[in-house]
PDB file of C-alpha atoms and ligand atoms in Angstrom:
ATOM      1  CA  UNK C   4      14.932  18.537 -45.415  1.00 80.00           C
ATOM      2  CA  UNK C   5      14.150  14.672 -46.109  1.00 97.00           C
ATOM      3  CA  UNK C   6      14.001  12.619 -42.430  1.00 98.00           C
ATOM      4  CA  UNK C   7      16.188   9.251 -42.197  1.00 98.00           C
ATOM      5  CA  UNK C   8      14.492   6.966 -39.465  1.00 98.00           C
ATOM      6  CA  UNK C   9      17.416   4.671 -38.147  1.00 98.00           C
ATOM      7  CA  UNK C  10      16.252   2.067 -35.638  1.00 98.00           C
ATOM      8  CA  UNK C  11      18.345   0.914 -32.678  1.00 98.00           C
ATOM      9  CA  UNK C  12      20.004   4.289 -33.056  1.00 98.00           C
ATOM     10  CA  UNK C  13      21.522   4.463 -29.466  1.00 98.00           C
ATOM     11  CA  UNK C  14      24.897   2.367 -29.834  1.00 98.00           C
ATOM     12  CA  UNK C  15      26.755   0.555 -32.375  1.00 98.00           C
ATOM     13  CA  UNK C  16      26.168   0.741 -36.244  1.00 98.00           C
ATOM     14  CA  UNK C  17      23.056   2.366 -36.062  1.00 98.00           C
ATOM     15  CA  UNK C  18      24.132   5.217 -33.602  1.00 98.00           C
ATOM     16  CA  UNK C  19      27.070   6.059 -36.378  1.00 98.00           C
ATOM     17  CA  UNK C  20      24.683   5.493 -39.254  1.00 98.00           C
ATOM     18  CA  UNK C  21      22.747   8.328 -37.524  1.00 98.00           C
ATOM     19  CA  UNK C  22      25.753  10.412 -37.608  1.00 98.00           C
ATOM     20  CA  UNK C  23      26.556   9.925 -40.884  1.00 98.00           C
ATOM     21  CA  UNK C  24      23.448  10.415 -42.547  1.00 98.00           C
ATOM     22  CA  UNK C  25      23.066  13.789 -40.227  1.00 98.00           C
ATOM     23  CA  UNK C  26      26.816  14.963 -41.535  1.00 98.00           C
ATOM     24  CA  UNK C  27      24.626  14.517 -45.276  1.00 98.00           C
ATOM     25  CA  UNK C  28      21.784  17.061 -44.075  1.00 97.00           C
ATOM     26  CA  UNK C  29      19.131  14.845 -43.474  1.00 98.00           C
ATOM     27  CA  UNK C  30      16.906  15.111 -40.305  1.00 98.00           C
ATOM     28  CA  UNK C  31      16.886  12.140 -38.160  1.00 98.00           C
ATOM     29  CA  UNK C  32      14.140  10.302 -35.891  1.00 98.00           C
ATOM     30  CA  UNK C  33      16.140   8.211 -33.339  1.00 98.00           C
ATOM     31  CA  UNK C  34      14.347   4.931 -32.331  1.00 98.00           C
ATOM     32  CA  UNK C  35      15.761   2.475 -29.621  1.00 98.00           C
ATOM     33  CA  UNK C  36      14.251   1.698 -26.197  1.00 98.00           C
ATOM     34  CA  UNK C  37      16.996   3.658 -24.285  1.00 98.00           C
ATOM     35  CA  UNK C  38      16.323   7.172 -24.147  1.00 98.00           C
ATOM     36  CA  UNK C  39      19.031   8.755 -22.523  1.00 98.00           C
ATOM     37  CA  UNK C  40      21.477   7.114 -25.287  1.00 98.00           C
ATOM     38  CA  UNK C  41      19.116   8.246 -27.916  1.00 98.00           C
ATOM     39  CA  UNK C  42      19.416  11.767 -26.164  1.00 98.00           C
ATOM     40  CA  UNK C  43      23.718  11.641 -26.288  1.00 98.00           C
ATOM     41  CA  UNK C  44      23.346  10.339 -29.560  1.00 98.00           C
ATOM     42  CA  UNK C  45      21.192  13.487 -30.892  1.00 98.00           C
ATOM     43  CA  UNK C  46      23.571  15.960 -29.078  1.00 98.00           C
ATOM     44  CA  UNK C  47      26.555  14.484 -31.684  1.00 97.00           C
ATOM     45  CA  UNK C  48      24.415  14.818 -35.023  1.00 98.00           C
ATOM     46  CA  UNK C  49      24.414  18.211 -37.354  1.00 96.00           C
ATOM     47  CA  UNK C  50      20.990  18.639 -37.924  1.00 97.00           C
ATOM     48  CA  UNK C  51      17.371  18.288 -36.070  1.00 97.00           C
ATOM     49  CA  UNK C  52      16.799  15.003 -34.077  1.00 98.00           C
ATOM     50  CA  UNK C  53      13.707  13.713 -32.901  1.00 98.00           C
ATOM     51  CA  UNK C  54      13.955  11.321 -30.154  1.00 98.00           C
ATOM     52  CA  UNK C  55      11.008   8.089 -30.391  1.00 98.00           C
ATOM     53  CA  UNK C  56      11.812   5.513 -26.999  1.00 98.00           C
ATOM     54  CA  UNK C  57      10.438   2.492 -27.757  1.00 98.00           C
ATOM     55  CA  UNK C  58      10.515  -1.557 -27.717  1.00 98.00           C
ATOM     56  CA  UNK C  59       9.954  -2.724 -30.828  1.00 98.00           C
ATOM     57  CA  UNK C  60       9.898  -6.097 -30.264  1.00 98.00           C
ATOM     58  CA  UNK C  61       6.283  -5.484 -29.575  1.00 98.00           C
ATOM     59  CA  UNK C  62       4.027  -5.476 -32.278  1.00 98.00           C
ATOM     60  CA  UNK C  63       2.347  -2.950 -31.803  1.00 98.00           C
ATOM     61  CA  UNK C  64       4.814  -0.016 -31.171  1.00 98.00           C
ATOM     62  CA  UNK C  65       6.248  -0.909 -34.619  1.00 98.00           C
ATOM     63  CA  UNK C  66       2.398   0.202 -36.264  1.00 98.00           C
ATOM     64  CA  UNK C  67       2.788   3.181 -34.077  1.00 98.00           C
ATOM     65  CA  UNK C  68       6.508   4.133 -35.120  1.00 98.00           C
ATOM     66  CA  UNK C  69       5.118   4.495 -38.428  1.00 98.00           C
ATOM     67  CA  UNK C  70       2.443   6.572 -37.180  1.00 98.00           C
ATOM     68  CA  UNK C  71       4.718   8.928 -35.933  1.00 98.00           C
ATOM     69  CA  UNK C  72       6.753   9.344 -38.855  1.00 97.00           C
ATOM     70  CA  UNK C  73       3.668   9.702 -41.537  1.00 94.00           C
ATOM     71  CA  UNK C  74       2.741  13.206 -42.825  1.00 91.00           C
ATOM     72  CA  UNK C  75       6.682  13.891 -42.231  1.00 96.00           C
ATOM     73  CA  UNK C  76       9.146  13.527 -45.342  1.00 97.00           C
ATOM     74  CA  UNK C  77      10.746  10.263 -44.613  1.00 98.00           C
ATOM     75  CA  UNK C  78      12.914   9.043 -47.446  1.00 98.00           C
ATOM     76  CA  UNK C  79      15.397   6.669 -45.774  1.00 98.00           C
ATOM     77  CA  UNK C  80      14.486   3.910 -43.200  1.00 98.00           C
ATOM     78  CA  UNK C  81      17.328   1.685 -41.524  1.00 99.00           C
ATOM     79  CA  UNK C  82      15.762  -1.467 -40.038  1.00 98.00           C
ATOM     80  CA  UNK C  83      19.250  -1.809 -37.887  1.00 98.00           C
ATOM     81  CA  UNK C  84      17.570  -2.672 -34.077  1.00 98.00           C
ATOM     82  CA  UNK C  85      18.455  -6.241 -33.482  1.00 98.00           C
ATOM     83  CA  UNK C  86      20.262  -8.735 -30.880  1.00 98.00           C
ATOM     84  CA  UNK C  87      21.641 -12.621 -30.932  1.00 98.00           C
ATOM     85  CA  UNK C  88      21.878 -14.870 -28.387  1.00 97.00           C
ATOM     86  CA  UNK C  89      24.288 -17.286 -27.434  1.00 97.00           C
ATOM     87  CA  UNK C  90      24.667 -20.879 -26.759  1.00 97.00           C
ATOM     88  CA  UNK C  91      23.392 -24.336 -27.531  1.00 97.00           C
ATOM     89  CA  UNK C  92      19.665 -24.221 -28.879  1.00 98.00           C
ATOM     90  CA  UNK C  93      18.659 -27.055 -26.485  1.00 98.00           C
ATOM     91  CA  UNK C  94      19.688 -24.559 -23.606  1.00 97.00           C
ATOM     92  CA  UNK C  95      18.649 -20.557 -24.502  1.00 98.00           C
ATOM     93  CA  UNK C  96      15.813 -19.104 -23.028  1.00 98.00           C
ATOM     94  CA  UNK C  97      12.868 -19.229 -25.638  1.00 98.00           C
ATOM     95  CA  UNK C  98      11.430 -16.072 -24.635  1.00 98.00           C
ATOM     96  CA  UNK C  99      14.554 -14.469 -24.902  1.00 98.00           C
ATOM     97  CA  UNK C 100      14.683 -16.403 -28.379  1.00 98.00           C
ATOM     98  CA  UNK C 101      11.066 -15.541 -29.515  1.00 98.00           C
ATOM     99  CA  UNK C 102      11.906 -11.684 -28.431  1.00 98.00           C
ATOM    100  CA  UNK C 103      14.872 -11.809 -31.067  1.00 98.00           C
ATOM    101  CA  UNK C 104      12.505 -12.890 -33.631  1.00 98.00           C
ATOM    102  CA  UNK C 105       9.896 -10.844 -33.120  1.00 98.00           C
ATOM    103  CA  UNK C 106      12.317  -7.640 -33.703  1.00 98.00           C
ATOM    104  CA  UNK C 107      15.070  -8.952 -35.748  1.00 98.00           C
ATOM    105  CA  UNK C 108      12.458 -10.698 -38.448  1.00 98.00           C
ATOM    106  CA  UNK C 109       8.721  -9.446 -37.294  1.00 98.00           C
ATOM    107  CA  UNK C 110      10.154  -5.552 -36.501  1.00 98.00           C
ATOM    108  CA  UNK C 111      11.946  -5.736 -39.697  1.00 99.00           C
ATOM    109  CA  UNK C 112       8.883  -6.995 -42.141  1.00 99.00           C
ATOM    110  CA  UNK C 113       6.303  -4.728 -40.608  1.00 98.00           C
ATOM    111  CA  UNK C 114       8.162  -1.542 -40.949  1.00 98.00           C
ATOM    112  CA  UNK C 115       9.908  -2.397 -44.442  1.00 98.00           C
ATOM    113  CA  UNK C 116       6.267  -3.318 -45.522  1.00 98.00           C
ATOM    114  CA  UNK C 117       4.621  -0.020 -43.946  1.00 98.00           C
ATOM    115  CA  UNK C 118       7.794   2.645 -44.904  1.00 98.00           C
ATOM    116  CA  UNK C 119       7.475   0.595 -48.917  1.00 98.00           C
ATOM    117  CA  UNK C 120       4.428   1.479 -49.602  1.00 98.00           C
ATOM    118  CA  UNK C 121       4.695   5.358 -49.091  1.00 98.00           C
ATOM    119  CA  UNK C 122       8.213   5.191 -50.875  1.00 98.00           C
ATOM    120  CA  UNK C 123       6.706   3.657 -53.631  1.00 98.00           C
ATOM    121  CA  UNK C 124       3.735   6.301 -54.273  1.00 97.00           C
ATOM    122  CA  UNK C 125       5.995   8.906 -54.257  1.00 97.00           C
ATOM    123  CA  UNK C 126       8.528   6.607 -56.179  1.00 98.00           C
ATOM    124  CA  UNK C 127      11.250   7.654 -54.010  1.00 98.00           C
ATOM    125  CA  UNK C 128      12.811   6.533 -50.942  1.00 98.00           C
ATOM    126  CA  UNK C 129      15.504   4.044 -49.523  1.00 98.00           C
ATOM    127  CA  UNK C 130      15.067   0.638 -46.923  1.00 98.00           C
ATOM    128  CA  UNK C 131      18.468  -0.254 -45.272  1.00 99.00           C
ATOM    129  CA  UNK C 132      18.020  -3.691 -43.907  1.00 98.00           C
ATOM    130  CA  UNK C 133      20.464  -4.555 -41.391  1.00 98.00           C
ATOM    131  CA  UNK C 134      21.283  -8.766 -42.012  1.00 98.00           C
ATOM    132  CA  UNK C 135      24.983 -10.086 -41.199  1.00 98.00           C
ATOM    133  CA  UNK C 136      27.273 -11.722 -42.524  1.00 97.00           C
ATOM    134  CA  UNK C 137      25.269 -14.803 -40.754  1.00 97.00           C
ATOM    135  CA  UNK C 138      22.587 -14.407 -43.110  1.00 97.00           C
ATOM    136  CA  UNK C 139      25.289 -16.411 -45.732  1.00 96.00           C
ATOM    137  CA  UNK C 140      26.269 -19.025 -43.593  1.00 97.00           C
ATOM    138  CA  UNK C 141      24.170 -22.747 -44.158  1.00 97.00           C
ATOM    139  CA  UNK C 142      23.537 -22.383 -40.636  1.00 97.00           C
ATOM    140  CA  UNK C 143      24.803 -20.615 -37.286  1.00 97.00           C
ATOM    141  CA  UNK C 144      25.679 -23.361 -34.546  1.00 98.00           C
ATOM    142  CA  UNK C 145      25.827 -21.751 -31.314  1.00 97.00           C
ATOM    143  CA  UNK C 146      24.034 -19.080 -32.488  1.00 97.00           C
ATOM    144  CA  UNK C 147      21.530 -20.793 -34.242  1.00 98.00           C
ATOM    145  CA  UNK C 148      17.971 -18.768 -34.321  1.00 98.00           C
ATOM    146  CA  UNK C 149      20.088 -15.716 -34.568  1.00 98.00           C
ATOM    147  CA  UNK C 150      21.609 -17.070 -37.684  1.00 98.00           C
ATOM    148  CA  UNK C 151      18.356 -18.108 -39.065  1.00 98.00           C
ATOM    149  CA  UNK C 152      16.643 -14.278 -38.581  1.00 98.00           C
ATOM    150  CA  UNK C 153      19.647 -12.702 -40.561  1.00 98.00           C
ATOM    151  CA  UNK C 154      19.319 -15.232 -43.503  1.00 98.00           C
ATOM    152  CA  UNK C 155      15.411 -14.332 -43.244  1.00 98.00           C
ATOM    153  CA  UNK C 156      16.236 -10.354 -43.494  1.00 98.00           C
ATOM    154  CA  UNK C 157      18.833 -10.882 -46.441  1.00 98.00           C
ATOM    155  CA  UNK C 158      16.657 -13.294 -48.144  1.00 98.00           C
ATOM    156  CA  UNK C 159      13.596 -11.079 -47.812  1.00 98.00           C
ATOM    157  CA  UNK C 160      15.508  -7.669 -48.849  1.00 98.00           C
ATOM    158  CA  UNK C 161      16.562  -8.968 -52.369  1.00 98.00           C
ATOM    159  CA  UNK C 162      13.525 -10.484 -53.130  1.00 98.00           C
ATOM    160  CA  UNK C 163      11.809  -6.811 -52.946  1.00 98.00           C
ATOM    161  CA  UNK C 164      14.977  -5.498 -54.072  1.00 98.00           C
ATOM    162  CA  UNK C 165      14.460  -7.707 -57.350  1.00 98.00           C
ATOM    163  CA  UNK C 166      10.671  -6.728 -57.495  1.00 98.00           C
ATOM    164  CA  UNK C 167      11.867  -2.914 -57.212  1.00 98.00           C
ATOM    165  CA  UNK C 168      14.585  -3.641 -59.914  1.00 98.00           C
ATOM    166  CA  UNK C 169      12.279  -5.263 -62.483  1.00 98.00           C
ATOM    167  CA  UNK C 170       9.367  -2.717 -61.991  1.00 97.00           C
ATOM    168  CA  UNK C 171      11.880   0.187 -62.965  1.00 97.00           C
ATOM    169  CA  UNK C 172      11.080   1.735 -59.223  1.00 98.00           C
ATOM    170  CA  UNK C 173      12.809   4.865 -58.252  1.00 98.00           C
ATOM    171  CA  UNK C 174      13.249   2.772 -54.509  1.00 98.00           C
ATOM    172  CA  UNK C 175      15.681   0.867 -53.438  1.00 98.00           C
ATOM    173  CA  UNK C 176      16.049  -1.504 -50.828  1.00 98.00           C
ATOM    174  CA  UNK C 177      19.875  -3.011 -49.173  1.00 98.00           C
ATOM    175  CA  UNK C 178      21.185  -5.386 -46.986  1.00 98.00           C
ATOM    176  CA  UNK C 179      23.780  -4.644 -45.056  1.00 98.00           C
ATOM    177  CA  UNK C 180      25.517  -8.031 -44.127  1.00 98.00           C
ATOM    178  CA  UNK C 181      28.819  -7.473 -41.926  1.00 97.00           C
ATOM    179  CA  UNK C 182      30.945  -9.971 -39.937  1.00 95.00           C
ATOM    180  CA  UNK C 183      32.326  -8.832 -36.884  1.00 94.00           C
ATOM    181  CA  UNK C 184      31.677  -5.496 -35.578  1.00 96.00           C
ATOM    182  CA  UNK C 185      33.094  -3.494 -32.666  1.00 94.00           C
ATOM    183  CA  UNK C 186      29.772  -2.789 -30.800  1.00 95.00           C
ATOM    184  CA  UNK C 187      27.642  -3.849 -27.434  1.00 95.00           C
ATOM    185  CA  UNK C 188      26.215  -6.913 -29.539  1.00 94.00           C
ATOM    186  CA  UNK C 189      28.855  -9.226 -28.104  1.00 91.00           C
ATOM    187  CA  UNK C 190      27.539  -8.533 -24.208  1.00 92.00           C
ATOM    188  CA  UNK C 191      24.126  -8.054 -25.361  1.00 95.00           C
ATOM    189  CA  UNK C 192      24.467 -11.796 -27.008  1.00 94.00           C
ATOM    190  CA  UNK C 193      26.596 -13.838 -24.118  1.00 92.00           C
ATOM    191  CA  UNK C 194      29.589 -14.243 -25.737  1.00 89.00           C
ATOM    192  CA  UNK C 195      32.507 -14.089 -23.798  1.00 77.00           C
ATOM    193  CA  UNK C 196      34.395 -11.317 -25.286  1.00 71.00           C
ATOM    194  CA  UNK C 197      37.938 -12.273 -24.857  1.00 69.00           C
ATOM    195  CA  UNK C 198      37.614 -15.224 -27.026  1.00 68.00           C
ATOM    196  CA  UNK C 199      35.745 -13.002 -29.949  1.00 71.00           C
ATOM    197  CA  UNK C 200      38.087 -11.716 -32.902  1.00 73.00           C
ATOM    198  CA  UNK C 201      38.254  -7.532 -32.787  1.00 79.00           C
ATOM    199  CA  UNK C 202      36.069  -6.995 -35.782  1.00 91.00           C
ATOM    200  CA  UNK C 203      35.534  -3.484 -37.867  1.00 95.00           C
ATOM    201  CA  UNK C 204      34.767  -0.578 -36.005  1.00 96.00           C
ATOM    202  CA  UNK C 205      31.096   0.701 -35.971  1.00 97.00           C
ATOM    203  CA  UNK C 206      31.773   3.930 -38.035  1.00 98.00           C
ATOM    204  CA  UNK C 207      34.068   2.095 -40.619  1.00 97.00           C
ATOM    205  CA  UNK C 208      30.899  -0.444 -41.059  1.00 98.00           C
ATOM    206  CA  UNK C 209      28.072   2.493 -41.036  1.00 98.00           C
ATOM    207  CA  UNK C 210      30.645   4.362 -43.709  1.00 98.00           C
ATOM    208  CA  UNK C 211      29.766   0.978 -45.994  1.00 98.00           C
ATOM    209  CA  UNK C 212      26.729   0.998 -45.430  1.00 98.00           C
ATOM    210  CA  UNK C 213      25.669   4.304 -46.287  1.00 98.00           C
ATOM    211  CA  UNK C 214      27.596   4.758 -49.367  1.00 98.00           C
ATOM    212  CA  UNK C 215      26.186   1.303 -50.552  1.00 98.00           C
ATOM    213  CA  UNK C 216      22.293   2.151 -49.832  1.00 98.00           C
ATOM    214  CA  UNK C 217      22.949   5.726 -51.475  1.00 98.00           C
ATOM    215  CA  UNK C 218      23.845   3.780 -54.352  1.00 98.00           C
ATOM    216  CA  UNK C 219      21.279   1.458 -54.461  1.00 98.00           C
ATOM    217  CA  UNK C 220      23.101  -1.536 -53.990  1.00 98.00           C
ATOM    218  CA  UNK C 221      21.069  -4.415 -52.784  1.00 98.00           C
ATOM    219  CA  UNK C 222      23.905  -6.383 -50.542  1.00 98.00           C
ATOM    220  CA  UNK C 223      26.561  -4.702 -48.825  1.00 98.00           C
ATOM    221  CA  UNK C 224      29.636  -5.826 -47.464  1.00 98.00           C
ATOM    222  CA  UNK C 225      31.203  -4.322 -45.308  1.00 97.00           C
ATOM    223  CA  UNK C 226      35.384  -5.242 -45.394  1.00 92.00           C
ATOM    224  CA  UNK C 227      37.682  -6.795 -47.793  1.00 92.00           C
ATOM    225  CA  UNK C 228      38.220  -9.938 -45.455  1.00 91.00           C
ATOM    226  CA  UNK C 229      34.692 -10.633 -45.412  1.00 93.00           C
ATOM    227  CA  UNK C 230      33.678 -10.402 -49.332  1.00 93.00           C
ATOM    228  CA  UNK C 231      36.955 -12.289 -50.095  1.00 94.00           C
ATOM    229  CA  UNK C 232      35.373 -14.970 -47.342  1.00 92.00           C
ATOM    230  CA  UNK C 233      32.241 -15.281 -48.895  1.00 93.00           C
ATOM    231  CA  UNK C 234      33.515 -15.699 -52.500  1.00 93.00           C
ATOM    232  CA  UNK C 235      35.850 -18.620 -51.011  1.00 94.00           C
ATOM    233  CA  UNK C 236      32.464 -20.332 -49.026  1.00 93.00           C
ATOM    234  CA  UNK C 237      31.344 -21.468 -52.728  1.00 93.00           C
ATOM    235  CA  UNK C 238      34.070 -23.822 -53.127  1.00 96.00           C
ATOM    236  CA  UNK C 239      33.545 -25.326 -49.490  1.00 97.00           C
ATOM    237  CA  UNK C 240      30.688 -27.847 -49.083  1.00 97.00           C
ATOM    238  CA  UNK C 241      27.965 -26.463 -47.029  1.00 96.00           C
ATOM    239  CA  UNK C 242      28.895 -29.170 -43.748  1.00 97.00           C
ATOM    240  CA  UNK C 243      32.183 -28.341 -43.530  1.00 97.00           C
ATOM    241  CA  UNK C 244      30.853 -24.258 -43.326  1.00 96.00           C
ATOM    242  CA  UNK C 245      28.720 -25.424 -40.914  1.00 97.00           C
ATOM    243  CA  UNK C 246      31.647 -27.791 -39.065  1.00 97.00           C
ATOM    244  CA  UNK C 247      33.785 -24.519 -39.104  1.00 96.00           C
ATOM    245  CA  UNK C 248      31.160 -21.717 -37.518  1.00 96.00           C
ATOM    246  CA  UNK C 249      30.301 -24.298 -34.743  1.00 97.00           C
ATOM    247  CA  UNK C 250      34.574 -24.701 -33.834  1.00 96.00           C
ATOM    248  CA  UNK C 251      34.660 -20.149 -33.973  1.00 93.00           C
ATOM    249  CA  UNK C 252      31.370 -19.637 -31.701  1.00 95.00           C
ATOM    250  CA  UNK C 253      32.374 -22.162 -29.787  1.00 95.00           C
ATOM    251  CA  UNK C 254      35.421 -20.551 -28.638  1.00 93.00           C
ATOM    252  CA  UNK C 255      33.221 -17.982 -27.649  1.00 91.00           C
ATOM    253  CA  UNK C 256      31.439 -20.111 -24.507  1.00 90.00           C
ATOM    254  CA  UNK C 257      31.953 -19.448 -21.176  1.00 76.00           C
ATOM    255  CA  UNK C 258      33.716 -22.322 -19.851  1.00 64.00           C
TER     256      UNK C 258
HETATM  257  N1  NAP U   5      28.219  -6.260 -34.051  1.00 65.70           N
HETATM  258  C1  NAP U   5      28.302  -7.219 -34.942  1.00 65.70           C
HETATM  259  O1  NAP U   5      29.285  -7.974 -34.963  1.00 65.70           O
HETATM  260  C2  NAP U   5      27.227  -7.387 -35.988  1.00 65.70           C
HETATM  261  C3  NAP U   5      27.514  -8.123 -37.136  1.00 65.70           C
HETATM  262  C4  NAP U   5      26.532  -8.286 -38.102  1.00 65.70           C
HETATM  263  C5  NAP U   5      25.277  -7.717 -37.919  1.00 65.70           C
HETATM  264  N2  NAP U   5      25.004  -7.008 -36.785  1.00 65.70           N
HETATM  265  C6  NAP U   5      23.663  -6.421 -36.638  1.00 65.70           C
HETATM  266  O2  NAP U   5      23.790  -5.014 -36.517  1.00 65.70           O
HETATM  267  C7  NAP U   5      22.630  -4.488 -35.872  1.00 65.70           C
HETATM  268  C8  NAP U   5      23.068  -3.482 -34.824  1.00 65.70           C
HETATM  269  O3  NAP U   5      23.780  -4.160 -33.806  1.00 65.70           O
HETATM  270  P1  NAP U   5      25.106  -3.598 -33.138  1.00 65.70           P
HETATM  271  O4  NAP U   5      26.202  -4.527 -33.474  1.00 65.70           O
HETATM  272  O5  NAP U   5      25.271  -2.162 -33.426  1.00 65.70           O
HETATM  273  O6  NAP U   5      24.781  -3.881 -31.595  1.00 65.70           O
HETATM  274  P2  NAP U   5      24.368  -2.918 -30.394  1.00 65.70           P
HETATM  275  O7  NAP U   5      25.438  -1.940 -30.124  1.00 65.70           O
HETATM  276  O8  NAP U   5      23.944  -3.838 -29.290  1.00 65.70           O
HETATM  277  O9  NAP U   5      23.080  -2.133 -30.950  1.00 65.70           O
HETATM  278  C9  NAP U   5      21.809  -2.724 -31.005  1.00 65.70           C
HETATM  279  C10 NAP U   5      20.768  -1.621 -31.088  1.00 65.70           C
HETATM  280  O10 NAP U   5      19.472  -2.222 -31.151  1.00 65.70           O
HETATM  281  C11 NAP U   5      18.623  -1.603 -30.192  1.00 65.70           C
HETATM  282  N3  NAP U   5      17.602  -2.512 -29.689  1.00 65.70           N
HETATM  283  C12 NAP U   5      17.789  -3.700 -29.066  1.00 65.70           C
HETATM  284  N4  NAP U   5      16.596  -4.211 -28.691  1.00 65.70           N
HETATM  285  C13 NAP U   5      15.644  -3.315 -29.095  1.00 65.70           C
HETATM  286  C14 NAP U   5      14.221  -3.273 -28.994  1.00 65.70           C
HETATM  287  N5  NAP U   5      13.529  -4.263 -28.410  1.00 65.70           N
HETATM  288  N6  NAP U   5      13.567  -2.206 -29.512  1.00 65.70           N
HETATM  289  C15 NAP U   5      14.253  -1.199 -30.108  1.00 65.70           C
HETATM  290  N7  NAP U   5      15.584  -1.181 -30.239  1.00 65.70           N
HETATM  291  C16 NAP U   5      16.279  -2.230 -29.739  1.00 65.70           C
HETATM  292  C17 NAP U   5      19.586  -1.187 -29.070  1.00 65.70           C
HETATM  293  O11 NAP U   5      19.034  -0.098 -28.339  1.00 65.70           O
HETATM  294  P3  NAP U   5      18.307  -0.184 -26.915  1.00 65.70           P
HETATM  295  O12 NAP U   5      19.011  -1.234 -26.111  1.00 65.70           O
HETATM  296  O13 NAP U   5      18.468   1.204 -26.399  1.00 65.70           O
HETATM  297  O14 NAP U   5      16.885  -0.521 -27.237  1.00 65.70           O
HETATM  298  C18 NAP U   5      20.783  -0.712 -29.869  1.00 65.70           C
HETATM  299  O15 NAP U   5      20.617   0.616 -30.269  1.00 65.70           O
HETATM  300  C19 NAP U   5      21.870  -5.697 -35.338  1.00 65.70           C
HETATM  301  O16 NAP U   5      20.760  -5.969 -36.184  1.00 65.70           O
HETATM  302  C20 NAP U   5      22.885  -6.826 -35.396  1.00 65.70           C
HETATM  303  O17 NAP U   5      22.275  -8.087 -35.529  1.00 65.70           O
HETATM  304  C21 NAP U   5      25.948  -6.817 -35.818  1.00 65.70           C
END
């Protein structure tokens, strides 16, 4: 059977997408730095798991990720590892800033760019890139750089995906842009959780988002409140967006 490679596989969305695309019959390589998740995670799925621990927010383990999936049959890859952080930009940490970059945007490029070019010899193959609904937004107050990566993944996935389209390719490439979802991002972020709205569950967005990339659909959204949300954001200048994300995260700082 084909191998799916799903990255930041041991919680949230990409921990269900795992599930999912196991209940389809494909084999799945696991990749997150936690490998005792990774390991609960693999006892839940249908079919064979392979297990890969790893950071890649470094450079270098994201060149050896694809080493260890070459020679095998991969035909999906889910670029779905990612974090945000929280609070005013004068204030976060800028390692902890450059560390989201370097695997929201650098993690995401290297591997779409490494996984493409073998799906597009064999003219077969799908890239699930995992943006947000942030990656719509003018701009993410409160949340700024991690605003700014997720308009850099959805902005760079249908570009290829147009490329793909025009070239009559046989591979496809998504973006999978939810709003709120019920997962560890919240803690992971800073935000303090009482004042965020619930949000989808993880399986209901994963559900979305495989059906969509199976298709071949280049942007998903996930949720009727969402796509009814973005369709409204044309008729609303882009300041007054902006005026209105601030007043939401906002709510979310610890007073
Ligand atoms: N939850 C939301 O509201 C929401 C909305 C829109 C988009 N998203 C996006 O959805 C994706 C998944 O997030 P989630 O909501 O499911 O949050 P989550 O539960 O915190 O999952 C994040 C995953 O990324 C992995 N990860 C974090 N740092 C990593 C690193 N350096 N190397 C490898 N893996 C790493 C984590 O595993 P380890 O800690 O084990 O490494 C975990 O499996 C992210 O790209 C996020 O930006 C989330």
């Amino acid at each position: 059977m084909a191998f799916a490679v799903i990255t930041g596989a041991s919680s949230g969305i990409g921990r269900e997408i795992a599930i999912k695309l196991s209940e389809l019959g494909y084999d799945i390589i696991l990749a997150a730095r936690r490998g005792e998740r990774l390991i609960e995670v693999s006892r839940q799925l249908r079919s064979p798991a392979e297990i890969i621990t790893i950071d890649l927010s470094k450079e270098e383990n994201c060149y050896s990720l694809y080493e260890r999936c070459r020679g095998k049959d991969v035909e999906i890859l889910v670029n779905n590892a990612g974090f945000g952080v929280f609070g005013e930009f004068a204030d976060t940490e800028l390692s902890r800033e450059l560390e989201m970059i370097d695997l929201n945007i650098r993690a995401v490029h290297i591997l779409t760019k490494l996984f493409l070019a073998d799906f597009k010899e064999k003219n077969r193959g799908k890239i699930l890139n995992v943006a947000s609904a942030a990656g719509f937004m003018p701009a993410g107050p409160m949340l700024s750089a991690y605003y700014a990566t997720k308009a850099y993944v959805l902005s760079l996935t249908r570009g290829i995906a147009q490329e793909l389209k025009k070239s009559g390719s046989g591979v496809s490439v998504s973006a999978l842009c939810p709003g709120p979802v019920k997962t560890e991002f919240g803690s992971v972020a800073g935000v303090n959780l009482a004042m965020s709205i619930k949000g989808i569950s993880a399986e209901a967005a994963a559900s979305d988002a495989v059906r969509g990339m199976l298709s071949g659909k280049t942007v998903i959204i996930p949720g009727v409140h969402i796509r009814s949300g973005k369709a409204l954001m044309r008729l609303v200048p882009d300041n007054v967006i902006t005026a209105l994300v601030y007043k939401f995260q906002k709510a979310k700082e610890d007073k």
